[in-house]
XYZ file of C-alpha atoms in Angstrom:
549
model
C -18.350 -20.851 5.955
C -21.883 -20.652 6.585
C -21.542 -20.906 10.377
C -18.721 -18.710 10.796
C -21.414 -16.095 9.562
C -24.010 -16.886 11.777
C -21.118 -16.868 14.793
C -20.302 -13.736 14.235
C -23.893 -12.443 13.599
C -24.628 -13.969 16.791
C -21.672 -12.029 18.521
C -21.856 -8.620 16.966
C -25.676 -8.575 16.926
C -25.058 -9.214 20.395
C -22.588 -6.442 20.871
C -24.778 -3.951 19.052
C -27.843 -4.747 21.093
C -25.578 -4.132 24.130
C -24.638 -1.010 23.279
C -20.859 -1.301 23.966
C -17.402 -2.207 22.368
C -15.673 -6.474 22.908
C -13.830 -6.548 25.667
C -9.931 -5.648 25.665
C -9.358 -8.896 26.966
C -10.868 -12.508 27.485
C -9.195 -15.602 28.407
C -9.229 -18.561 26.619
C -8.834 -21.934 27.426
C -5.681 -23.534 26.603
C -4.711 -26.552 25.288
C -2.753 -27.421 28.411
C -5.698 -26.974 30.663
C -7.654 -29.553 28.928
C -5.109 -32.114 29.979
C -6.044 -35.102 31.896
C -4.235 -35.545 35.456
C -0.175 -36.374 34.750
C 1.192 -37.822 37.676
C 4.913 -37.738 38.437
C 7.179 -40.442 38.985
C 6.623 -39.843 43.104
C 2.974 -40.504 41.954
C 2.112 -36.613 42.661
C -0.015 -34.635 40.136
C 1.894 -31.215 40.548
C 2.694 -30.800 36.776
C -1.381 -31.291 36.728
C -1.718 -28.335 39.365
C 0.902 -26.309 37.304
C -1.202 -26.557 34.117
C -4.405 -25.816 35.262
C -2.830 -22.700 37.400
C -0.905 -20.759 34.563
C -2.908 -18.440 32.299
C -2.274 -18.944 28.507
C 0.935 -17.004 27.262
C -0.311 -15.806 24.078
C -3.504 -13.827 26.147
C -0.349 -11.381 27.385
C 0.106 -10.034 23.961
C -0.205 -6.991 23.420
C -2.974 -6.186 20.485
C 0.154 -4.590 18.190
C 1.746 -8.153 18.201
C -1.407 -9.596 18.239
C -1.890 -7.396 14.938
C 1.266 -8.418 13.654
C 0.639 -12.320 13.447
C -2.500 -11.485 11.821
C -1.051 -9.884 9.070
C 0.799 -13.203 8.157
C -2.437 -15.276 7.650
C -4.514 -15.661 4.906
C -7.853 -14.749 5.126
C -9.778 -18.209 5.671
C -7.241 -18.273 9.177
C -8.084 -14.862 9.870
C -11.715 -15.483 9.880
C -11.127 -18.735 12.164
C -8.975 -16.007 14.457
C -11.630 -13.477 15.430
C -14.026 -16.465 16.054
C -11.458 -16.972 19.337
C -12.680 -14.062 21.589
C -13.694 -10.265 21.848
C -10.398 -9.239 21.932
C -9.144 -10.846 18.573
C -12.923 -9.904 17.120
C -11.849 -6.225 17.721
C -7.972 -7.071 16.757
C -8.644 -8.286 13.556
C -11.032 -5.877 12.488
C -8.464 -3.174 13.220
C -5.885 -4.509 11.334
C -7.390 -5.493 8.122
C -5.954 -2.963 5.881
C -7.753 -4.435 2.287
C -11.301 -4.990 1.520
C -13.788 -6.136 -0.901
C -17.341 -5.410 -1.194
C -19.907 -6.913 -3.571
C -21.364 -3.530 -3.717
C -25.179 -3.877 -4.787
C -27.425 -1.374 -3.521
C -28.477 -3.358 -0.555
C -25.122 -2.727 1.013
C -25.895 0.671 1.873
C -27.607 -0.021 5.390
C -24.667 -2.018 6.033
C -21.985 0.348 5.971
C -21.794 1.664 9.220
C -21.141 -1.707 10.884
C -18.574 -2.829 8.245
C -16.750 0.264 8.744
C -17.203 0.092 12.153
C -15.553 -2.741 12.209
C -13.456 -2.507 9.311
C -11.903 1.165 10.592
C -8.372 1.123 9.284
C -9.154 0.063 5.974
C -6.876 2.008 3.214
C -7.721 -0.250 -0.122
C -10.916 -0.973 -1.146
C -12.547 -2.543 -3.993
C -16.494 -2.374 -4.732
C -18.099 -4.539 -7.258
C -21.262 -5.064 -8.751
C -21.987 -7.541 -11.333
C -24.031 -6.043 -14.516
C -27.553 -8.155 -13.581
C -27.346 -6.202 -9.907
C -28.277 -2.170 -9.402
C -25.244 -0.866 -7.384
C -24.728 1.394 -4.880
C -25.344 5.130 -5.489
C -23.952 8.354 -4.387
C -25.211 8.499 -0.927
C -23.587 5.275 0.005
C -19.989 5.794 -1.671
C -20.178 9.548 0.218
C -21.038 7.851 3.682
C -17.878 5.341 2.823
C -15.338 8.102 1.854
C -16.512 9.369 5.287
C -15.293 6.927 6.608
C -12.599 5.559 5.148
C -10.589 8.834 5.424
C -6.987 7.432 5.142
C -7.928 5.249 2.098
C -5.493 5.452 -0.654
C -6.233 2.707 -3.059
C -10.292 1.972 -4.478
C -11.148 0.115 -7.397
C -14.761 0.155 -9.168
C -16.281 -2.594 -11.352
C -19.624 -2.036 -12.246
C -20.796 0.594 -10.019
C -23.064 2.083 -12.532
C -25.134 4.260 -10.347
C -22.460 6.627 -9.278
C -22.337 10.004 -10.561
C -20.765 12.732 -10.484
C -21.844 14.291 -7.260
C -20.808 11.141 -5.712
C -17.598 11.266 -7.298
C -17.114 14.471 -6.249
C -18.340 14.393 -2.769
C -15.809 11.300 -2.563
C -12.446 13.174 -3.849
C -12.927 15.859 -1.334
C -13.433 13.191 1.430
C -10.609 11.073 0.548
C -7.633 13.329 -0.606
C -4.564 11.086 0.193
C -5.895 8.368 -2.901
C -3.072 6.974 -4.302
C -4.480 4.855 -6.663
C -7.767 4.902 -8.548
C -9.019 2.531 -11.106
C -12.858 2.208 -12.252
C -14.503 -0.038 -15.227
C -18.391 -0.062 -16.328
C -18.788 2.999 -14.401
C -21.474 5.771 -15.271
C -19.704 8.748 -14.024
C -18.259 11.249 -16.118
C -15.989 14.011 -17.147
C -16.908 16.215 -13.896
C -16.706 13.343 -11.617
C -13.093 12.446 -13.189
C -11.702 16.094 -13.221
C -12.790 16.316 -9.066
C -10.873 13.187 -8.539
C -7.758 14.877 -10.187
C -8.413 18.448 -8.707
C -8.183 16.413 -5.153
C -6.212 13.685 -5.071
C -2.949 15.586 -4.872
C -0.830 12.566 -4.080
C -2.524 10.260 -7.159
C -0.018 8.254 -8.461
C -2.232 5.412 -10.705
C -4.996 6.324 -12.790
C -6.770 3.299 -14.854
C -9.797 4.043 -16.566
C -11.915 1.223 -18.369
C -14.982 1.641 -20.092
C -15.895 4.990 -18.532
C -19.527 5.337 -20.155
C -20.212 8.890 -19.012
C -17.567 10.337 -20.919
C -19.544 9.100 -24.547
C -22.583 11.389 -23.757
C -23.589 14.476 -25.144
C -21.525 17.432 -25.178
C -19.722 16.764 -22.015
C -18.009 14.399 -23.892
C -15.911 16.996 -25.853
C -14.854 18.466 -22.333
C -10.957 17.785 -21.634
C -9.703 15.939 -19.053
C -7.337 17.056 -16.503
C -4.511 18.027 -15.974
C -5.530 19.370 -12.666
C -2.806 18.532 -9.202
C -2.810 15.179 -9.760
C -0.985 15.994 -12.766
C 2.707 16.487 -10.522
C 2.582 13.050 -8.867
C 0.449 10.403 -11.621
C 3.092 7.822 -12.652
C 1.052 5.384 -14.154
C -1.947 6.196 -16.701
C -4.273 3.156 -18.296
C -6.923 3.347 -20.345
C -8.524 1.006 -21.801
C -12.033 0.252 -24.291
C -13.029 4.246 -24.528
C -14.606 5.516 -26.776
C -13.571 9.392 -26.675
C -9.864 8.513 -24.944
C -8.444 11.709 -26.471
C -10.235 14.042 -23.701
C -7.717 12.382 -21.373
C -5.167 14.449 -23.846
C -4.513 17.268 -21.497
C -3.760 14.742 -18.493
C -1.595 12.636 -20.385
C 0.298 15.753 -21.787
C 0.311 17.309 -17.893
C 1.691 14.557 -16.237
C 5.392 15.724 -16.423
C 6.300 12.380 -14.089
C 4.932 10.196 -16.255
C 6.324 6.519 -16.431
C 3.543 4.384 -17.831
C 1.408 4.939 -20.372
C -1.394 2.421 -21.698
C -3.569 2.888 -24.184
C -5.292 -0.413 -25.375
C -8.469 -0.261 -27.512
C -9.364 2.732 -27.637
C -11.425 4.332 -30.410
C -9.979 7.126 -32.741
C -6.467 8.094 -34.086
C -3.988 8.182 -31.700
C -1.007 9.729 -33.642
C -1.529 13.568 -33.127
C -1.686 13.215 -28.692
C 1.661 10.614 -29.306
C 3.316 13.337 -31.053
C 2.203 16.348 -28.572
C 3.932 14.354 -25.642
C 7.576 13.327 -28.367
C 7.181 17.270 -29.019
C 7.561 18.001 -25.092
C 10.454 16.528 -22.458
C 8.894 13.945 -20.604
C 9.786 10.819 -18.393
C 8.113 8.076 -19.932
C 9.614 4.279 -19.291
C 6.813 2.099 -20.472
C 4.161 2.231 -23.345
C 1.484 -0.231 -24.285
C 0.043 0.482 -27.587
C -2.508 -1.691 -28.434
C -5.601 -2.526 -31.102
C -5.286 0.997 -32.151
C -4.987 3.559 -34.671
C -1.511 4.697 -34.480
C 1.294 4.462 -37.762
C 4.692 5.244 -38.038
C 4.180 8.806 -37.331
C 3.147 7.730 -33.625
C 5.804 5.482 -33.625
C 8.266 8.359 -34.468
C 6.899 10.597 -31.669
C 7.166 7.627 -29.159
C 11.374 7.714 -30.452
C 11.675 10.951 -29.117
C 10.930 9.164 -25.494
C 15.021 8.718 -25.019
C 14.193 7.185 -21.512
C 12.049 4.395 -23.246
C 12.772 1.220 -21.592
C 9.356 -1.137 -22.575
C 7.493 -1.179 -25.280
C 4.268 -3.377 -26.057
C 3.023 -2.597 -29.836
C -0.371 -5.429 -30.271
C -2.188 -5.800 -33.444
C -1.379 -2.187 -34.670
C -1.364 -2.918 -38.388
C -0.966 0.935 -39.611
C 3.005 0.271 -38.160
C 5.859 -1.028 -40.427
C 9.390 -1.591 -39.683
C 9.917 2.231 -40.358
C 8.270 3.386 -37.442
C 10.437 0.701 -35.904
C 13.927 1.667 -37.391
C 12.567 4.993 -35.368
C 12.386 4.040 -32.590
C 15.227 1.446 -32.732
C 17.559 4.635 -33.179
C 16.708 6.244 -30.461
C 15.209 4.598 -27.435
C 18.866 2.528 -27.097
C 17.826 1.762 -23.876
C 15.013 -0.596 -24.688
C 15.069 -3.236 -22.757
C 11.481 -5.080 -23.391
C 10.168 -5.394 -26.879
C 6.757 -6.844 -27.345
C 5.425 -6.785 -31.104
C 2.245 -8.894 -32.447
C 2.337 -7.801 -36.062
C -0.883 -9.473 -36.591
C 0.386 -11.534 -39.458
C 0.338 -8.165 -41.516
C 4.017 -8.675 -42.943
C 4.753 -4.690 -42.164
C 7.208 -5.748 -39.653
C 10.382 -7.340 -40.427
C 13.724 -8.734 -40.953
C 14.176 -4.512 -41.330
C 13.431 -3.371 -38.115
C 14.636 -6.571 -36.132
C 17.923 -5.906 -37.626
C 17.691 -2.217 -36.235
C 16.973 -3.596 -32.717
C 19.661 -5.433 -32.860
C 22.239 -3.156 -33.936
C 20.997 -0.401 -31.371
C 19.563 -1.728 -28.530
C 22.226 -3.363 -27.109
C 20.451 -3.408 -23.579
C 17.550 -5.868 -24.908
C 16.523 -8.382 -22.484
C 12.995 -9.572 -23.951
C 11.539 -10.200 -27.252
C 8.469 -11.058 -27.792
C 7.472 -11.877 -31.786
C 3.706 -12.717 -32.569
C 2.893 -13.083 -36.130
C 5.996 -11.322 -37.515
C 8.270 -13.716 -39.917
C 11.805 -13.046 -39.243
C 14.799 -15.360 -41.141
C 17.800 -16.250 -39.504
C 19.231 -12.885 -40.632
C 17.678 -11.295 -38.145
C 17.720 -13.289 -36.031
C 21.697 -13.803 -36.222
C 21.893 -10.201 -35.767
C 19.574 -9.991 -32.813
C 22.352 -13.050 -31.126
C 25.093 -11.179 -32.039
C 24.664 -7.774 -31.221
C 21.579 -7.971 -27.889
C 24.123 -10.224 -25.712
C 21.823 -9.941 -22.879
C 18.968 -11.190 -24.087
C 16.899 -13.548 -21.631
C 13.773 -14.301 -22.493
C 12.435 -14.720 -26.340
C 8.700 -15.947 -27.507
C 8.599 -16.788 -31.267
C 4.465 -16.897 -31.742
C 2.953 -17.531 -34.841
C 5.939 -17.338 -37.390
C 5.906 -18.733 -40.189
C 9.266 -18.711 -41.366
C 10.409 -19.887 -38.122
C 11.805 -23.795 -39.206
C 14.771 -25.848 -37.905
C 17.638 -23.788 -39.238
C 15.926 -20.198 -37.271
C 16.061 -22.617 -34.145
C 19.040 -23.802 -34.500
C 20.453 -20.284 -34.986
C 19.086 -19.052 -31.726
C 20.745 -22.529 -30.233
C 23.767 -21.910 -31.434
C 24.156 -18.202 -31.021
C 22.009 -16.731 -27.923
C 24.456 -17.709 -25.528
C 22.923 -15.935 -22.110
C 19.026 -16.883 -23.184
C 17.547 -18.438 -20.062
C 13.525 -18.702 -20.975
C 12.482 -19.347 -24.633
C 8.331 -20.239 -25.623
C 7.778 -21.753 -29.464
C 4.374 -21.357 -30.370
C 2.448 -22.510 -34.001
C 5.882 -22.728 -36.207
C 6.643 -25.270 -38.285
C 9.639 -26.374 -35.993
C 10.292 -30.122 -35.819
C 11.972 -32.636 -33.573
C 15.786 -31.800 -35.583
C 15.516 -28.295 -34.526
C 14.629 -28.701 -30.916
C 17.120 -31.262 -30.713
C 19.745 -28.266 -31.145
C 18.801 -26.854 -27.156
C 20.877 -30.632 -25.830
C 23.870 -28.501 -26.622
C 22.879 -24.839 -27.139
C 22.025 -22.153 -25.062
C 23.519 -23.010 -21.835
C 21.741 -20.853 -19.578
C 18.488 -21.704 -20.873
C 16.287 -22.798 -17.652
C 12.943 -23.361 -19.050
C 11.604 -24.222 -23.104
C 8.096 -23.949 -23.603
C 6.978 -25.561 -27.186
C 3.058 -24.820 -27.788
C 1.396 -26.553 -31.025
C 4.393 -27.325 -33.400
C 3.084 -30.644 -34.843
C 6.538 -32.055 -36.061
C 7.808 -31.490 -32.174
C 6.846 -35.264 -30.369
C 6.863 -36.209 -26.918
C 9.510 -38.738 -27.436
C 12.057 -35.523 -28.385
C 10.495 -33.545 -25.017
C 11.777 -36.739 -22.512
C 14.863 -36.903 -24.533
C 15.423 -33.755 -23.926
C 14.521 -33.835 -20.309
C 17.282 -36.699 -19.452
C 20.079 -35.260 -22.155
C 20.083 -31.815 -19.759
C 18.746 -32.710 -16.679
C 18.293 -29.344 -15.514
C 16.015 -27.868 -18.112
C 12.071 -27.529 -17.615
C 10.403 -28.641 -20.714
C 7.297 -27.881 -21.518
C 5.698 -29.525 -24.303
C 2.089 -29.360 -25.977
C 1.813 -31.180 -29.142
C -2.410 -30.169 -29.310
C -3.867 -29.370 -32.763
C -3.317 -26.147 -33.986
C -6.547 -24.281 -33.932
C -7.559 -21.960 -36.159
C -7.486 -18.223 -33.622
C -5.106 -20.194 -31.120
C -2.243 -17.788 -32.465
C -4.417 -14.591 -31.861
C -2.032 -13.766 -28.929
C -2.030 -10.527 -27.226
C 1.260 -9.410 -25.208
C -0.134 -7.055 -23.150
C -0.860 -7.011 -19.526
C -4.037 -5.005 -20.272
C -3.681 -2.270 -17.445
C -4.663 -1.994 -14.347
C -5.166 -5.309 -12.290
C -8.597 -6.467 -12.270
C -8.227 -10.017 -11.249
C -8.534 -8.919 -7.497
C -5.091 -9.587 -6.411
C -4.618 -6.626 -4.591
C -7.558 -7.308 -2.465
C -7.249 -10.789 -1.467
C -10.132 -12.364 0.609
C -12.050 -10.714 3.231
C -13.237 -11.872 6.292
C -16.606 -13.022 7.573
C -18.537 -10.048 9.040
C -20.630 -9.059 11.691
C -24.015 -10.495 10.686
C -25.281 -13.582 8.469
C -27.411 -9.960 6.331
C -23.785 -8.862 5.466
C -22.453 -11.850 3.902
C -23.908 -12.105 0.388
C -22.367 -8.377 -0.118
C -18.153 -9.456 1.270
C -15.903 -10.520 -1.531
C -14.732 -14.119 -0.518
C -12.974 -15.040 -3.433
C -11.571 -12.326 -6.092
C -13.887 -12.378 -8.710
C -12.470 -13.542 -11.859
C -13.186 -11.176 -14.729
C -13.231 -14.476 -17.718
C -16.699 -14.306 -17.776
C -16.574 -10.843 -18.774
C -13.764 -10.909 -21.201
C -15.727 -13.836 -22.341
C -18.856 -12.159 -23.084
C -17.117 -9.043 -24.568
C -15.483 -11.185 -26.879
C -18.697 -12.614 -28.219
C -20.088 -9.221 -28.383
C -17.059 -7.515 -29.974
C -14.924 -9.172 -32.380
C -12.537 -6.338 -32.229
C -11.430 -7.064 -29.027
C -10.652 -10.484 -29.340
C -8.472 -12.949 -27.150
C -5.496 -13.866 -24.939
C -2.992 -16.529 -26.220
C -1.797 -19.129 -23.330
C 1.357 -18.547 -25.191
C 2.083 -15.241 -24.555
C 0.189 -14.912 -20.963
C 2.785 -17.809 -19.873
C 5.319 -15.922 -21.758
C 4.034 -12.583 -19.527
C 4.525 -14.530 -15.886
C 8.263 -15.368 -17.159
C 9.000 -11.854 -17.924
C 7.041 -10.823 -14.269
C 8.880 -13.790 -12.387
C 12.042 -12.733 -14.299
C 11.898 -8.811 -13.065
C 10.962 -9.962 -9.440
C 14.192 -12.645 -8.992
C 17.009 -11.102 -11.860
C 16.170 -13.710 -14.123
């Protein structure tokens, strides 16, 4: 990787230097011309005179088709691509449409020949790591200028921004489409530009915004400003003064998604100031805060409710649940961790069951349901799909054989930490005949010998056993996708750039963010971790939505 940077350091310094653009076109040497002489059977070498005569085909392409086979590489052949000529230098860089900077202050002299090169660029992701000083005001102002057309960026880290930077940057780039920002300095100014701008915004995640904890500006509301018609999606997540996004939230008449996970301060009175009005919510992630049933009663009034993830909220109890069970009857993705409180029960299960009749997933983590429930949740949700039993204590042989016996269209179904043995798993030979996949996570009594039984008695069932030790937090399991992505998927590997300086600032591999969850967790104990349980649980449910399963 090394050399490909100092190739193309070599062959834009070169360019630069110059003074003028690659060439539109450059022949390459082909294969076929590299052939030794090929005589025919008259002992002539005309095929050999044929060869070295024809120019290569794939030199006739035009650079839009050119473009298009470029977009169906990953990035490691892209990078080997523009090493071929000029022409696919100049091709590439015009169709690479994502990009991802390591965005420390040095980067700043740099931006002119990325984005020279880089000039169609519409999502964009800067990161700085917390040991680095980022990039400041002056460079994200000469980026939005541009990067004109871009309608995705994503900041991690970028803690020298401000709000004239902000600002200067919402003005620049007015068709954004999706925003998200974490360990950012900015603050309620910067924020309300991006809003009073971005008329077409339709994703707004906000993580750790520290600007917004300072002083008086921190009382200063939020929004709703234009953005307000078209946001769709709103995330935030770790703030400390959340409730000045209030007026937003409340704004945002098109609202589908809302996601509020650990954030500081009581919740219930915004919850019931958007029940109170009509809105358009689908989806709501509740999570680590301080909401009861009386938030939980506003939510009910969401009749177009369709998902709902409530983690480690211990204020609820099953009659915020009856609530909501009464009313959103089109719920369709149930997620509770009840953080082994015992406030949620057999009670509000049964009210699930008897009115959501559209239930496709149910996810229990530390909630102890019987086989009262759960008979009711068999018999009435028909179309359930996909169940994760976490943490249960009260979940034994007879509650799996129940679910055996009596969720007839149940295709994916994860066990985790209850005292299930061998007997009950044995019950899934004959039981549950569209089940495609069992997943059975630190029950001690379950053995391997059961799992390979199991494999050969139905053939076509994945099994997936772990018979570890059960450790003492392993259960801590969190159900929710916590917001906005952040593990770089959206901006998948970047290219090699122009000179062997630039390298140390382009985003070769998305960053993973476990080192920083890591550390958070060590510094906060409030925000603790992910179970493997219910994160493979999560990629069922995504696979699930993506192929109808």
């Amino acid at each position: 990787m090394g050399q490909s940077y100092s190739i193309h350091g070599l062959s834009l310094g070169f360019i630069h230097r110059r003074g003028h653009n690659p060439p539109s076109h450059h022949r390459t040497i082909g294969r076929s011309e590299i052939l030794s002489p090929m005589k025919t059977d008259s002992g002539s070498p005309e095929l050999h005179d044929r060869v070295i005569g024809r120019e290569d085909d794939i030199s006739e392409l035009p650079d839009e088709c050119l473009a298009c086979i470029f977009q169906w590489l990953g990035s490691g052949d892209r990078k080997i691509c523009s090493l071929v000529s000029w022409r696919w230098l100049r091709v590439e860089g015009q169709s690479r449409h994502r990009l991802a900077l390591n965005a420390q202050s040095e980067l700043r002299p740099l931006i002119p020949t990325l984005f020279s090169r880089f000039d169609a660029v519409t999502k964009l992701a800067l990161r700085c790591d917390r040991r680095s000083v980022s990039i400041d005001d002056e460079a994200l102002i000469l980026i939005s200028l541009r990067c004109r057309k871009l309608t995705r960026l994503k900041l991690r880290g970028c803690r020298e921004l401000t709000d004239v930077g902000m600002s200067a940057f919402a003005k620049n780039c007015k068709g954004l489409k999706k925003f998200s920002c974490g360990s950012c300095m900015f603050g309620v100014k910067g924020m309300n530009a991006l809003l009073d701008h971005c008329s077409s915004l339709e994703e707004l995640s906000v993580k750790r915004l520290r600007g917004i904890n300072d002083g008086v500006a921190a009382a200063d509301p939020i929004g709703p400003g234009v953005a307000a018609s078209s946001l769709k999606t709103i995330c935030l997540k770790e703030l400390f003064n959340g409730q000045c996004f209030g007026p937003l939230i409340i704004g945002a008449k098109n609202l589908r998604t809302l996601k509020l996970l650990h954030c500081l301060g009581d919740w219930d009175r915004l919850l019931e100031m958007i029940g109170n009005r009509k809105n358009s919510l689908v989806e709501i992630h509740l999570e680590r805060l301080q909401v009861s049933d009386a938030g939980l009663m506003a939510i009910s009034n969401c009749l177009d409710l369709e998902i709902l993830h409530l983690v480690k909220t211990p204020e609820c109890t099953n009659v915020g649940i009856v609530s909501v069970a009464e009313h959103c009857k089109l719920l369709r993705k149930l997620h509770i961790d009840g953080w082994r409180t015992n406030r949620i029960g057999n009670e509000g299960l049964i009210a699930i069951a008897k009115h959501c009749a559209n239930l496709q997933e149910l996810v229990l983590i530390g909630v102890n349901p019987s086989s009262i429930s759960l008979e009711s949740l068999a018999a009435n949700c028909q179309k359930l799909e996909r169940l994760a039993l976490c943490g249960s204590e009260t979940i034994g042989d007879a509650e799996i054989s129940c679910i055996a016996a009596k969720c007839v269209a149940l295709k994916k179904l994860c066990i985790k930490g209850c005292p299930v043995s061998d007997q009950g798993i044995e019950a899934f030979a004959w039981g549950c005949p569209n089940l495609v996949k069992i997943k059975v996570k630190k029950c001690r009594g379950v053995t391997n010998d059961l799992a390979d039984w199991l494999r050969v008695r139905r053939g076509s069932l994945v099994v997936n056993l772990d018979v570890c030790e059960v450790e003492a937090d392993g259960l801590d399991a969190c159900a929710s996708d916590g917001g906005a992505q952040e593990d770089g998927a959206e901006y998948p590997q970047v290219v090699s750039l122009e000179s062997a300086a630039v390298a140390p600032y382009v985003v070769m591999d998305a960053p993973s963010s476990s080192n920083g969850r890591r550390s958070l967790k060590s510094r906060f104990g409030l925000f603790g971790g992910r179970s493997l349980a219910a994160c493979t649980f999560r990629r069922w449910s995504n696979r699930g939505s993506n192929d109808g399963v």
